[in-house]
């Protein structure tokens, strides 16, 4: 069994406490054993980052560009290998694993370019002979805490801007998916990241995560994960006056109007609801369907959903991989049981026993639901979708916005007028027209409103807001 250690101060460090990383497609397959740290490990990483922070903050944009570009190139060159590892560790299909690795590569290369484009402003003062200069500086040491569902892309879209803008990093990946984070740490190390600039501390949220959030010398926290953990982190950061950015859950609506192209709508909903085993914060979980197209839509979507091949993530024919672990599968099955009580009808949703022992579930569609039901208010985070029948666009918008969340919202329609109305009135950070609610570009902002997000947006040029702080300087020329 290969053992994997933590990266601190440019060295691989073992804290003992090795934890097996198990393949959800086949629990007999153990990927490796990963050393989990504790509060002392975080303190050690912070010391290393403190020693490195001034020289990294003052490094040339070219040096930062070159490091990020090299990591981006390495991810692309080995995307089949890392995509297969991702599929083995998290349960995404091979194609999704390779696609996500390529996304991580693109993110690194995008921020390699952004490192060269850190702009400021020069203004004339309201007073004579004085210039006012507005510049951006790194925040300092940032703690990055990531979830298991995008185990290579989410660390990438936090690490790359953090380093591009001159910050030192302490990354704590989800305890279920340390292998993908270890890949990024290895690539940064192999491509010359200076000691202490990037540190990987693996471990549990309650120990390592908590120690990162509460450490007085960590200046900012970027977190992606569940609402409960996010609220706790916001509270601690608020008291400590730490900069904080939270990306949390979703209960994303997809509206299908009578005038929609049926095949476009079904394919957007099939993808948005069930692909990646529904384990996407942007998944379409509430399908809000106008009454005229309702029956045809449900007939076609349920037919295509039942034809999806659920299987081992490493099998190229698999369309839906396993659920990430037993705990998540149990939670999905409890929601499906609840749907059997709340909804008019449930199609699919059984636990599946395949050749290898794994966490397999048939995708599920809940029919005859309304927006007050728990299945439509709480994030399930599995391959499950609810259908809600509505009379018209007005009712569709009101149901779509009636949620605690506001990450992504979609509409399928051939009416420019309806699309425009929805785009303007959807209470969400991202709006999709004739596209799945999930699936975004890497060079534009990502994030939501209401309970889904807090703090500045991630990704694209907007990432500069979180990873830098602004300084205003006044100069009297004499
Ligand atoms: P989670 O909140 O359980 O864990 C996320 C991370 O926080 C993990 O690394 C975990 O170890 C850590 N953590 C747990 N307790 C902590 C604590 N007390 N202090 C500090 N860190 C702690 O979430 P998860 O189950 O890994 O991920 C699934 C959730 O993530 C879903 O709710 C999903 O919607 C959300 N998500 C959101 C986005 C987005 O961008 N909006 C993207 C992906 C996933």
Tab-separated table of C-alpha atoms in Angstrom, residues 2-474:
chain	number	residue	atom	x	y	z
A	2	UNK	CA	1.517	3.337	-1.058
A	3	UNK	CA	1.653	5.943	1.680
A	4	UNK	CA	1.146	9.635	0.885
A	5	UNK	CA	2.367	12.534	3.014
A	6	UNK	CA	1.714	16.235	3.435
A	7	UNK	CA	3.654	19.037	1.777
A	8	UNK	CA	4.984	21.550	4.290
A	9	UNK	CA	7.847	23.974	3.721
A	10	UNK	CA	8.762	22.215	0.479
A	11	UNK	CA	9.097	18.790	2.127
A	12	UNK	CA	6.923	15.721	2.324
A	13	UNK	CA	5.961	15.322	5.964
A	14	UNK	CA	4.299	12.372	7.661
A	15	UNK	CA	2.074	12.855	10.692
A	16	UNK	CA	1.463	9.101	10.963
A	17	UNK	CA	-2.294	8.555	11.222
A	18	UNK	CA	-2.608	6.983	7.737
A	19	UNK	CA	-6.155	6.682	6.366
A	20	UNK	CA	-7.129	4.376	3.517
A	21	UNK	CA	-8.669	6.053	0.470
A	22	UNK	CA	-11.319	3.660	-0.889
A	23	UNK	CA	-12.714	3.477	-4.437
A	24	UNK	CA	-16.534	3.970	-4.306
A	25	UNK	CA	-16.946	1.780	-7.418
A	26	UNK	CA	-15.258	-1.151	-5.651
A	27	UNK	CA	-14.595	-0.927	-1.942
A	28	UNK	CA	-12.001	-3.733	-2.203
A	29	UNK	CA	-9.819	-1.327	-4.189
A	30	UNK	CA	-7.756	0.923	-1.909
A	31	UNK	CA	-6.065	3.778	-3.764
A	32	UNK	CA	-3.498	4.560	-1.084
A	33	UNK	CA	-3.055	5.532	2.504
A	34	UNK	CA	-2.915	9.249	3.367
A	35	UNK	CA	-1.350	10.799	6.458
A	36	UNK	CA	-3.859	13.007	8.290
A	37	UNK	CA	-2.673	15.948	10.346
A	38	UNK	CA	-3.996	17.897	13.317
A	39	UNK	CA	-3.808	21.413	14.796
A	40	UNK	CA	-0.021	21.126	15.279
A	41	UNK	CA	0.401	20.230	11.602
A	42	UNK	CA	-1.524	23.386	10.662
A	43	UNK	CA	0.675	25.471	12.988
A	44	UNK	CA	3.756	23.975	11.304
A	45	UNK	CA	2.379	24.868	7.850
A	46	UNK	CA	1.549	28.419	8.969
A	47	UNK	CA	5.137	28.923	10.199
A	48	UNK	CA	6.411	27.825	6.794
A	49	UNK	CA	3.996	30.172	5.010
A	50	UNK	CA	4.993	33.081	7.249
A	51	UNK	CA	8.638	32.557	6.392
A	52	UNK	CA	7.794	32.505	2.657
A	53	UNK	CA	5.144	35.215	2.407
A	54	UNK	CA	7.268	38.330	1.857
A	55	UNK	CA	9.440	36.882	-0.853
A	56	UNK	CA	6.439	35.356	-2.669
A	57	UNK	CA	4.426	38.585	-2.379
A	58	UNK	CA	7.394	40.403	-3.936
A	59	UNK	CA	8.210	37.756	-6.541
A	60	UNK	CA	7.922	38.818	-10.170
A	61	UNK	CA	4.657	38.263	-12.026
A	62	UNK	CA	6.785	36.298	-14.500
A	63	UNK	CA	7.864	33.824	-11.805
A	64	UNK	CA	4.256	33.328	-10.700
A	65	UNK	CA	3.107	33.019	-14.299
A	66	UNK	CA	5.733	30.392	-15.076
A	67	UNK	CA	4.873	28.216	-12.076
A	68	UNK	CA	1.122	28.246	-12.779
A	69	UNK	CA	1.619	27.733	-16.502
A	70	UNK	CA	3.887	24.741	-15.883
A	71	UNK	CA	1.330	23.143	-13.545
A	72	UNK	CA	-1.418	23.778	-16.113
A	73	UNK	CA	0.679	22.116	-18.818
A	74	UNK	CA	1.470	19.124	-16.602
A	75	UNK	CA	-2.223	18.607	-15.775
A	76	UNK	CA	-3.125	18.673	-19.478
A	77	UNK	CA	-0.272	16.357	-20.487
A	78	UNK	CA	-1.338	13.768	-17.907
A	79	UNK	CA	-5.109	14.340	-18.005
A	80	UNK	CA	-5.889	10.682	-18.840
A	81	UNK	CA	-3.886	9.450	-15.865
A	82	UNK	CA	-5.242	12.037	-13.410
A	83	UNK	CA	-8.785	11.764	-14.811
A	84	UNK	CA	-8.665	8.009	-14.185
A	85	UNK	CA	-7.436	8.621	-10.632
A	86	UNK	CA	-10.285	11.082	-10.082
A	87	UNK	CA	-12.825	8.531	-11.379
A	88	UNK	CA	-11.314	5.897	-9.092
A	89	UNK	CA	-11.301	8.170	-6.046
A	90	UNK	CA	-14.584	10.101	-6.359
A	91	UNK	CA	-16.700	7.945	-8.677
A	92	UNK	CA	-17.131	10.354	-11.614
A	93	UNK	CA	-17.075	8.657	-14.999
A	94	UNK	CA	-13.754	8.538	-16.864
A	95	UNK	CA	-14.926	11.188	-19.317
A	96	UNK	CA	-16.012	13.465	-16.458
A	97	UNK	CA	-12.712	12.816	-14.641
A	98	UNK	CA	-10.616	13.722	-17.678
A	99	UNK	CA	-12.856	16.731	-18.379
A	100	UNK	CA	-12.445	17.977	-14.820
A	101	UNK	CA	-8.656	17.551	-14.990
A	102	UNK	CA	-8.588	19.580	-18.202
A	103	UNK	CA	-10.686	22.214	-16.452
A	104	UNK	CA	-8.076	22.377	-13.657
A	105	UNK	CA	-5.372	22.774	-16.307
A	106	UNK	CA	-7.277	25.625	-17.980
A	107	UNK	CA	-7.782	27.340	-14.632
A	108	UNK	CA	-4.037	27.230	-13.870
A	109	UNK	CA	-3.211	28.581	-17.323
A	110	UNK	CA	-5.850	31.324	-17.080
A	111	UNK	CA	-4.442	32.548	-13.756
A	112	UNK	CA	-0.891	32.267	-15.109
A	113	UNK	CA	-2.011	35.010	-17.511
A	114	UNK	CA	-3.810	36.955	-14.779
A	115	UNK	CA	-0.571	37.090	-12.742
A	116	UNK	CA	0.749	39.362	-15.520
A	117	UNK	CA	-2.324	41.596	-15.499
A	118	UNK	CA	-2.659	42.867	-11.934
A	119	UNK	CA	-3.795	46.408	-12.600
A	120	UNK	CA	-4.193	49.453	-10.383
A	121	UNK	CA	-5.490	52.987	-10.871
A	122	UNK	CA	-3.885	56.399	-10.888
A	123	UNK	CA	-6.176	59.289	-9.983
A	124	UNK	CA	-5.630	62.984	-9.514
A	125	UNK	CA	-6.352	64.183	-6.030
A	126	UNK	CA	-9.007	66.731	-5.169
A	127	UNK	CA	-6.059	68.659	-3.649
A	128	UNK	CA	-3.364	70.327	-5.780
A	129	UNK	CA	-0.116	68.553	-6.796
A	130	UNK	CA	-1.094	65.255	-5.251
A	131	UNK	CA	-1.463	61.935	-7.043
A	132	UNK	CA	-3.569	59.122	-5.718
A	133	UNK	CA	-2.554	55.583	-6.561
A	134	UNK	CA	-4.758	52.561	-5.964
A	135	UNK	CA	-2.875	49.246	-5.989
A	136	UNK	CA	-3.670	45.657	-5.156
A	137	UNK	CA	-1.598	43.608	-2.725
A	138	UNK	CA	-1.845	39.970	-1.672
A	139	UNK	CA	-4.044	39.250	1.333
A	140	UNK	CA	-1.261	37.185	2.929
A	141	UNK	CA	-1.758	33.570	4.001
A	142	UNK	CA	-4.976	31.983	2.775
A	143	UNK	CA	-6.586	28.801	4.045
A	144	UNK	CA	-8.405	26.832	1.351
A	145	UNK	CA	-10.973	24.216	2.424
A	146	UNK	CA	-12.493	22.119	-0.343
A	147	UNK	CA	-15.245	19.482	-0.786
A	148	UNK	CA	-15.038	16.035	-2.380
A	149	UNK	CA	-17.299	16.530	-5.406
A	150	UNK	CA	-14.844	18.397	-7.674
A	151	UNK	CA	-11.636	17.136	-6.087
A	152	UNK	CA	-9.238	18.583	-8.662
A	153	UNK	CA	-11.112	21.554	-10.169
A	154	UNK	CA	-12.160	23.254	-6.916
A	155	UNK	CA	-8.672	23.140	-5.330
A	156	UNK	CA	-7.354	24.431	-8.701
A	157	UNK	CA	-9.747	27.378	-8.855
A	158	UNK	CA	-8.742	28.453	-5.350
A	159	UNK	CA	-4.981	27.689	-5.459
A	160	UNK	CA	-4.298	29.251	-8.872
A	161	UNK	CA	-5.664	32.764	-8.123
A	162	UNK	CA	-4.258	32.669	-4.582
A	163	UNK	CA	-0.736	32.070	-5.920
A	164	UNK	CA	-1.158	34.296	-8.987
A	165	UNK	CA	-1.869	37.312	-6.760
A	166	UNK	CA	1.069	36.563	-4.439
A	167	UNK	CA	-0.507	34.765	-1.468
A	168	UNK	CA	0.833	31.742	0.403
A	169	UNK	CA	-1.559	28.813	0.682
A	170	UNK	CA	-2.570	26.118	3.131
A	171	UNK	CA	-4.910	23.639	1.447
A	172	UNK	CA	-7.087	21.167	3.313
A	173	UNK	CA	-8.877	18.916	0.834
A	174	UNK	CA	-11.966	16.865	1.710
A	175	UNK	CA	-11.033	13.780	3.695
A	176	UNK	CA	-12.776	11.554	1.100
A	177	UNK	CA	-10.613	12.814	-1.798
A	178	UNK	CA	-7.009	13.512	-0.759
A	179	UNK	CA	-5.469	11.862	-3.865
A	180	UNK	CA	-6.424	14.571	-6.365
A	181	UNK	CA	-5.194	17.317	-4.026
A	182	UNK	CA	-1.969	15.362	-3.588
A	183	UNK	CA	-1.535	15.397	-7.377
A	184	UNK	CA	-1.729	19.195	-7.470
A	185	UNK	CA	0.673	19.496	-4.516
A	186	UNK	CA	3.122	17.181	-6.285
A	187	UNK	CA	2.941	19.170	-9.529
A	188	UNK	CA	3.488	22.488	-7.724
A	189	UNK	CA	6.457	20.984	-5.867
A	190	UNK	CA	7.978	19.387	-8.987
A	191	UNK	CA	7.620	22.605	-10.937
A	192	UNK	CA	9.606	24.680	-8.479
A	193	UNK	CA	7.057	26.201	-6.097
A	194	UNK	CA	9.247	27.791	-3.388
A	195	UNK	CA	9.206	26.172	0.069
A	196	UNK	CA	6.312	27.341	2.245
A	197	UNK	CA	4.402	29.066	-0.568
A	198	UNK	CA	2.016	26.139	-1.011
A	199	UNK	CA	1.335	23.705	1.829
A	200	UNK	CA	-0.937	20.674	1.831
A	201	UNK	CA	-2.351	19.497	5.145
A	202	UNK	CA	-4.733	16.564	4.786
A	203	UNK	CA	-7.155	15.564	7.513
A	204	UNK	CA	-10.576	15.904	9.057
A	205	UNK	CA	-12.653	19.063	9.001
A	206	UNK	CA	-13.151	18.958	12.763
A	207	UNK	CA	-9.389	19.003	13.419
A	208	UNK	CA	-7.372	20.344	10.456
A	209	UNK	CA	-10.239	22.444	9.000
A	210	UNK	CA	-11.089	23.943	12.377
A	211	UNK	CA	-7.407	24.703	13.086
A	212	UNK	CA	-7.084	26.530	9.750
A	213	UNK	CA	-10.201	28.601	10.336
A	214	UNK	CA	-9.198	29.596	13.882
A	215	UNK	CA	-5.464	30.162	13.336
A	216	UNK	CA	-4.797	33.864	14.033
A	217	UNK	CA	-2.056	34.123	11.372
A	218	UNK	CA	-4.197	32.882	8.498
A	219	UNK	CA	-5.611	36.017	6.911
A	220	UNK	CA	-8.416	34.695	4.722
A	221	UNK	CA	-10.500	31.541	4.251
A	222	UNK	CA	-12.003	30.330	0.991
A	223	UNK	CA	-14.432	27.475	1.600
A	224	UNK	CA	-16.597	25.324	-0.625
A	225	UNK	CA	-18.865	22.784	1.003
A	226	UNK	CA	-22.104	22.384	2.871
A	227	UNK	CA	-24.263	25.131	4.326
A	228	UNK	CA	-23.812	24.031	7.962
A	229	UNK	CA	-20.011	24.073	7.800
A	230	UNK	CA	-20.076	27.330	5.840
A	231	UNK	CA	-22.191	29.101	8.457
A	232	UNK	CA	-19.873	27.963	11.220
A	233	UNK	CA	-16.810	29.200	9.310
A	234	UNK	CA	-18.467	32.562	8.593
A	235	UNK	CA	-19.203	33.025	12.284
A	236	UNK	CA	-15.624	32.304	13.361
A	237	UNK	CA	-14.152	34.457	10.575
A	238	UNK	CA	-16.547	37.293	11.424
A	239	UNK	CA	-15.375	37.334	15.041
A	240	UNK	CA	-11.714	37.156	13.991
A	241	UNK	CA	-12.190	39.757	11.212
A	242	UNK	CA	-10.832	37.343	8.614
A	243	UNK	CA	-11.724	37.772	4.996
A	244	UNK	CA	-14.042	34.896	4.059
A	245	UNK	CA	-15.549	33.483	0.895
A	246	UNK	CA	-18.145	30.689	1.002
A	247	UNK	CA	-19.585	28.604	-1.818
A	248	UNK	CA	-22.283	26.298	-0.520
A	249	UNK	CA	-25.301	24.355	-1.670
A	250	UNK	CA	-28.006	24.771	-4.272
A	251	UNK	CA	-31.577	23.708	-5.041
A	252	UNK	CA	-31.368	24.819	-8.615
A	253	UNK	CA	-34.541	25.263	-10.679
A	254	UNK	CA	-34.826	24.376	-14.374
A	255	UNK	CA	-37.944	25.781	-16.020
A	256	UNK	CA	-39.342	24.051	-19.117
A	257	UNK	CA	-41.953	26.098	-20.989
A	258	UNK	CA	-44.543	24.761	-23.429
A	259	UNK	CA	-42.657	26.321	-26.342
A	260	UNK	CA	-39.370	24.570	-25.471
A	261	UNK	CA	-37.666	22.285	-27.965
A	262	UNK	CA	-38.445	18.965	-26.245
A	263	UNK	CA	-35.156	17.293	-27.110
A	264	UNK	CA	-33.118	20.316	-25.945
A	265	UNK	CA	-35.081	20.424	-22.677
A	266	UNK	CA	-34.795	16.690	-21.987
A	267	UNK	CA	-31.095	16.632	-22.737
A	268	UNK	CA	-30.430	19.699	-20.524
A	269	UNK	CA	-32.396	18.140	-17.650
A	270	UNK	CA	-30.869	14.674	-18.077
A	271	UNK	CA	-27.391	16.166	-17.916
A	272	UNK	CA	-28.108	18.765	-15.227
A	273	UNK	CA	-29.972	16.427	-12.895
A	274	UNK	CA	-28.201	13.081	-13.142
A	275	UNK	CA	-24.693	13.452	-14.582
A	276	UNK	CA	-21.801	13.385	-12.127
A	277	UNK	CA	-24.250	11.259	-10.072
A	278	UNK	CA	-26.132	14.486	-9.235
A	279	UNK	CA	-23.257	15.463	-6.934
A	280	UNK	CA	-22.945	18.999	-8.241
A	281	UNK	CA	-23.854	22.154	-6.349
A	282	UNK	CA	-25.259	23.402	-9.683
A	283	UNK	CA	-27.363	20.263	-10.369
A	284	UNK	CA	-30.944	20.850	-11.568
A	285	UNK	CA	-32.957	19.406	-8.715
A	286	UNK	CA	-36.308	21.117	-9.328
A	287	UNK	CA	-37.694	20.677	-12.846
A	288	UNK	CA	-40.477	23.260	-13.134
A	289	UNK	CA	-42.529	22.235	-16.139
A	290	UNK	CA	-45.438	24.041	-17.814
A	291	UNK	CA	-48.601	21.946	-18.028
A	292	UNK	CA	-48.830	21.772	-21.847
A	293	UNK	CA	-45.459	20.030	-22.298
A	294	UNK	CA	-45.483	18.257	-18.916
A	295	UNK	CA	-46.609	14.767	-19.977
A	296	UNK	CA	-44.429	14.558	-23.088
A	297	UNK	CA	-41.436	15.878	-21.128
A	298	UNK	CA	-41.890	13.424	-18.240
A	299	UNK	CA	-42.368	10.483	-20.636
A	300	UNK	CA	-39.173	11.275	-22.568
A	301	UNK	CA	-37.029	12.228	-19.560
A	302	UNK	CA	-37.992	9.137	-17.557
A	303	UNK	CA	-37.349	6.923	-20.611
A	304	UNK	CA	-33.866	8.396	-21.110
A	305	UNK	CA	-33.129	8.397	-17.372
A	306	UNK	CA	-33.959	4.702	-17.055
A	307	UNK	CA	-31.689	3.928	-20.016
A	308	UNK	CA	-28.639	5.542	-18.327
A	309	UNK	CA	-25.969	2.968	-17.565
A	310	UNK	CA	-25.024	3.013	-13.884
A	311	UNK	CA	-21.714	1.293	-13.250
A	312	UNK	CA	-18.064	1.276	-12.303
A	313	UNK	CA	-16.677	4.757	-12.928
A	314	UNK	CA	-13.615	3.267	-14.669
A	315	UNK	CA	-15.710	1.451	-17.299
A	316	UNK	CA	-15.799	3.717	-20.401
A	317	UNK	CA	-19.439	2.700	-21.065
A	318	UNK	CA	-20.633	3.937	-17.670
A	319	UNK	CA	-22.799	7.061	-17.744
A	320	UNK	CA	-23.548	7.375	-14.018
A	321	UNK	CA	-20.844	6.389	-11.552
A	322	UNK	CA	-21.402	5.413	-7.925
A	323	UNK	CA	-22.381	7.740	-5.095
A	324	UNK	CA	-19.265	8.924	-3.236
A	325	UNK	CA	-19.693	6.860	-0.050
A	326	UNK	CA	-22.101	4.858	2.096
A	327	UNK	CA	-23.125	7.902	4.165
A	328	UNK	CA	-24.149	9.939	1.092
A	329	UNK	CA	-25.944	6.930	-0.438
A	330	UNK	CA	-27.862	6.359	2.805
A	331	UNK	CA	-28.883	10.016	2.825
A	332	UNK	CA	-30.051	9.793	-0.837
A	333	UNK	CA	-32.090	6.671	-0.069
A	334	UNK	CA	-33.718	8.412	2.909
A	335	UNK	CA	-34.771	11.297	0.651
A	336	UNK	CA	-36.118	8.800	-1.908
A	337	UNK	CA	-38.112	7.149	0.898
A	338	UNK	CA	-39.407	10.591	1.870
A	339	UNK	CA	-40.344	11.225	-1.760
A	340	UNK	CA	-42.382	7.999	-1.751
A	341	UNK	CA	-44.458	9.638	1.014
A	342	UNK	CA	-44.470	13.230	-0.287
A	343	UNK	CA	-44.567	12.897	-4.088
A	344	UNK	CA	-47.275	11.485	-6.357
A	345	UNK	CA	-44.925	8.914	-7.902
A	346	UNK	CA	-41.259	7.918	-7.752
A	347	UNK	CA	-39.505	6.426	-10.780
A	348	UNK	CA	-36.185	4.623	-10.129
A	349	UNK	CA	-34.081	5.358	-7.050
A	350	UNK	CA	-33.254	1.804	-5.945
A	351	UNK	CA	-29.909	0.812	-4.476
A	352	UNK	CA	-28.149	-1.354	-7.066
A	353	UNK	CA	-25.930	-4.353	-6.356
A	354	UNK	CA	-23.390	-4.745	-9.164
A	355	UNK	CA	-20.487	-7.191	-9.540
A	356	UNK	CA	-18.110	-5.174	-7.363
A	357	UNK	CA	-19.133	-3.913	-3.915
A	358	UNK	CA	-19.831	-0.192	-4.377
A	359	UNK	CA	-22.306	2.600	-3.639
A	360	UNK	CA	-24.594	2.336	-6.654
A	361	UNK	CA	-27.995	3.985	-7.020
A	362	UNK	CA	-30.441	4.136	-9.916
A	363	UNK	CA	-31.282	7.754	-10.800
A	364	UNK	CA	-34.650	8.870	-9.422
A	365	UNK	CA	-37.410	11.127	-10.719
A	366	UNK	CA	-40.127	12.390	-8.359
A	367	UNK	CA	-43.425	13.284	-10.037
A	368	UNK	CA	-46.427	15.225	-8.766
A	369	UNK	CA	-44.439	17.304	-6.294
A	370	UNK	CA	-44.925	20.823	-4.980
A	371	UNK	CA	-42.438	23.367	-3.763
A	372	UNK	CA	-43.324	23.116	-0.076
A	373	UNK	CA	-42.160	19.483	0.178
A	374	UNK	CA	-38.860	18.802	1.971
A	375	UNK	CA	-37.546	17.049	-1.158
A	376	UNK	CA	-37.877	20.408	-2.925
A	377	UNK	CA	-36.447	22.563	-0.137
A	378	UNK	CA	-33.365	20.615	1.001
A	379	UNK	CA	-30.320	19.821	-1.089
A	380	UNK	CA	-30.207	16.044	-1.708
A	381	UNK	CA	-26.858	15.953	-3.564
A	382	UNK	CA	-27.590	12.731	-5.432
A	383	UNK	CA	-28.988	11.672	-8.830
A	384	UNK	CA	-32.548	12.735	-7.963
A	385	UNK	CA	-34.856	15.279	-9.589
A	386	UNK	CA	-38.377	16.508	-8.801
A	387	UNK	CA	-40.948	17.579	-11.355
A	388	UNK	CA	-43.231	20.506	-10.409
A	389	UNK	CA	-46.109	21.324	-12.761
A	390	UNK	CA	-46.911	25.043	-13.315
A	391	UNK	CA	-49.465	26.985	-15.354
A	392	UNK	CA	-47.290	29.702	-16.898
A	393	UNK	CA	-44.008	31.635	-16.858
A	394	UNK	CA	-45.142	33.841	-13.980
A	395	UNK	CA	-45.804	30.847	-11.735
A	396	UNK	CA	-42.570	29.211	-12.919
A	397	UNK	CA	-40.516	32.260	-11.874
A	398	UNK	CA	-42.227	32.455	-8.518
A	399	UNK	CA	-41.577	28.735	-7.798
A	400	UNK	CA	-37.992	28.990	-9.104
A	401	UNK	CA	-37.220	31.885	-6.739
A	402	UNK	CA	-39.037	30.371	-3.748
A	403	UNK	CA	-35.954	28.752	-2.204
A	404	UNK	CA	-33.272	29.522	0.379
A	405	UNK	CA	-30.633	29.035	-2.317
A	406	UNK	CA	-29.628	31.024	-5.408
A	407	UNK	CA	-26.721	29.429	-7.231
A	408	UNK	CA	-27.847	28.536	-10.766
A	409	UNK	CA	-31.224	28.723	-12.545
A	410	UNK	CA	-32.182	27.590	-16.034
A	411	UNK	CA	-34.967	27.908	-18.567
A	412	UNK	CA	-35.729	25.968	-21.743
A	413	UNK	CA	-37.796	28.012	-24.177
A	414	UNK	CA	-37.781	29.142	-27.798
A	415	UNK	CA	-39.234	32.535	-26.826
A	416	UNK	CA	-36.638	35.279	-26.634
A	417	UNK	CA	-39.075	37.300	-24.557
A	418	UNK	CA	-39.569	34.554	-21.948
A	419	UNK	CA	-35.821	33.860	-21.829
A	420	UNK	CA	-35.079	37.542	-21.282
A	421	UNK	CA	-37.731	37.876	-18.573
A	422	UNK	CA	-36.374	34.831	-16.753
A	423	UNK	CA	-32.774	35.972	-17.078
A	424	UNK	CA	-33.635	39.292	-15.470
A	425	UNK	CA	-35.878	37.976	-12.703
A	426	UNK	CA	-34.130	34.743	-11.629
A	427	UNK	CA	-32.654	35.204	-8.141
A	428	UNK	CA	-29.474	33.290	-8.892
A	429	UNK	CA	-25.804	33.999	-9.481
A	430	UNK	CA	-25.845	32.144	-12.807
A	431	UNK	CA	-28.640	31.783	-15.372
A	432	UNK	CA	-28.733	29.282	-18.232
A	433	UNK	CA	-30.965	29.443	-21.312
A	434	UNK	CA	-31.469	26.117	-23.112
A	435	UNK	CA	-28.463	24.736	-21.222
A	436	UNK	CA	-28.113	22.566	-18.113
A	437	UNK	CA	-27.862	24.496	-14.811
A	438	UNK	CA	-24.509	22.740	-14.316
A	439	UNK	CA	-21.533	23.248	-16.624
A	440	UNK	CA	-19.758	26.598	-16.591
A	441	UNK	CA	-16.794	28.297	-18.234
A	442	UNK	CA	-13.525	28.740	-16.349
A	443	UNK	CA	-12.816	32.366	-17.264
A	444	UNK	CA	-15.945	34.051	-15.883
A	445	UNK	CA	-17.303	34.501	-12.353
A	446	UNK	CA	-18.852	31.570	-10.524
A	447	UNK	CA	-21.094	31.879	-7.493
A	448	UNK	CA	-24.571	32.496	-6.202
A	449	UNK	CA	-26.898	34.551	-4.068
A	450	UNK	CA	-28.952	34.025	-0.902
A	451	UNK	CA	-27.933	30.865	1.002
A	452	UNK	CA	-25.631	29.586	-1.741
A	453	UNK	CA	-22.708	31.979	-1.491
A	454	UNK	CA	-21.136	34.620	0.681
A	455	UNK	CA	-18.337	37.037	-0.119
A	456	UNK	CA	-16.709	37.916	-3.434
A	457	UNK	CA	-17.150	35.701	-6.499
A	458	UNK	CA	-14.705	32.973	-7.466
A	459	UNK	CA	-13.033	32.492	-10.873
A	460	UNK	CA	-12.330	34.706	-13.827
A	461	UNK	CA	-11.026	38.226	-13.290
A	462	UNK	CA	-13.432	38.637	-10.372
A	463	UNK	CA	-11.225	36.343	-8.242
A	464	UNK	CA	-8.911	39.316	-7.727
A	465	UNK	CA	-11.417	40.777	-5.241
A	466	UNK	CA	-10.974	38.001	-2.721
A	467	UNK	CA	-7.285	37.253	-3.148
A	468	UNK	CA	-6.047	40.843	-2.974
A	469	UNK	CA	-6.531	43.848	-0.753
A	470	UNK	CA	-6.566	47.409	-2.015
A	471	UNK	CA	-4.105	50.112	-0.943
A	472	UNK	CA	-4.635	53.837	-1.606
A	473	UNK	CA	-1.382	55.887	-1.635
A	474	UNK	CA	-1.104	59.685	-1.778
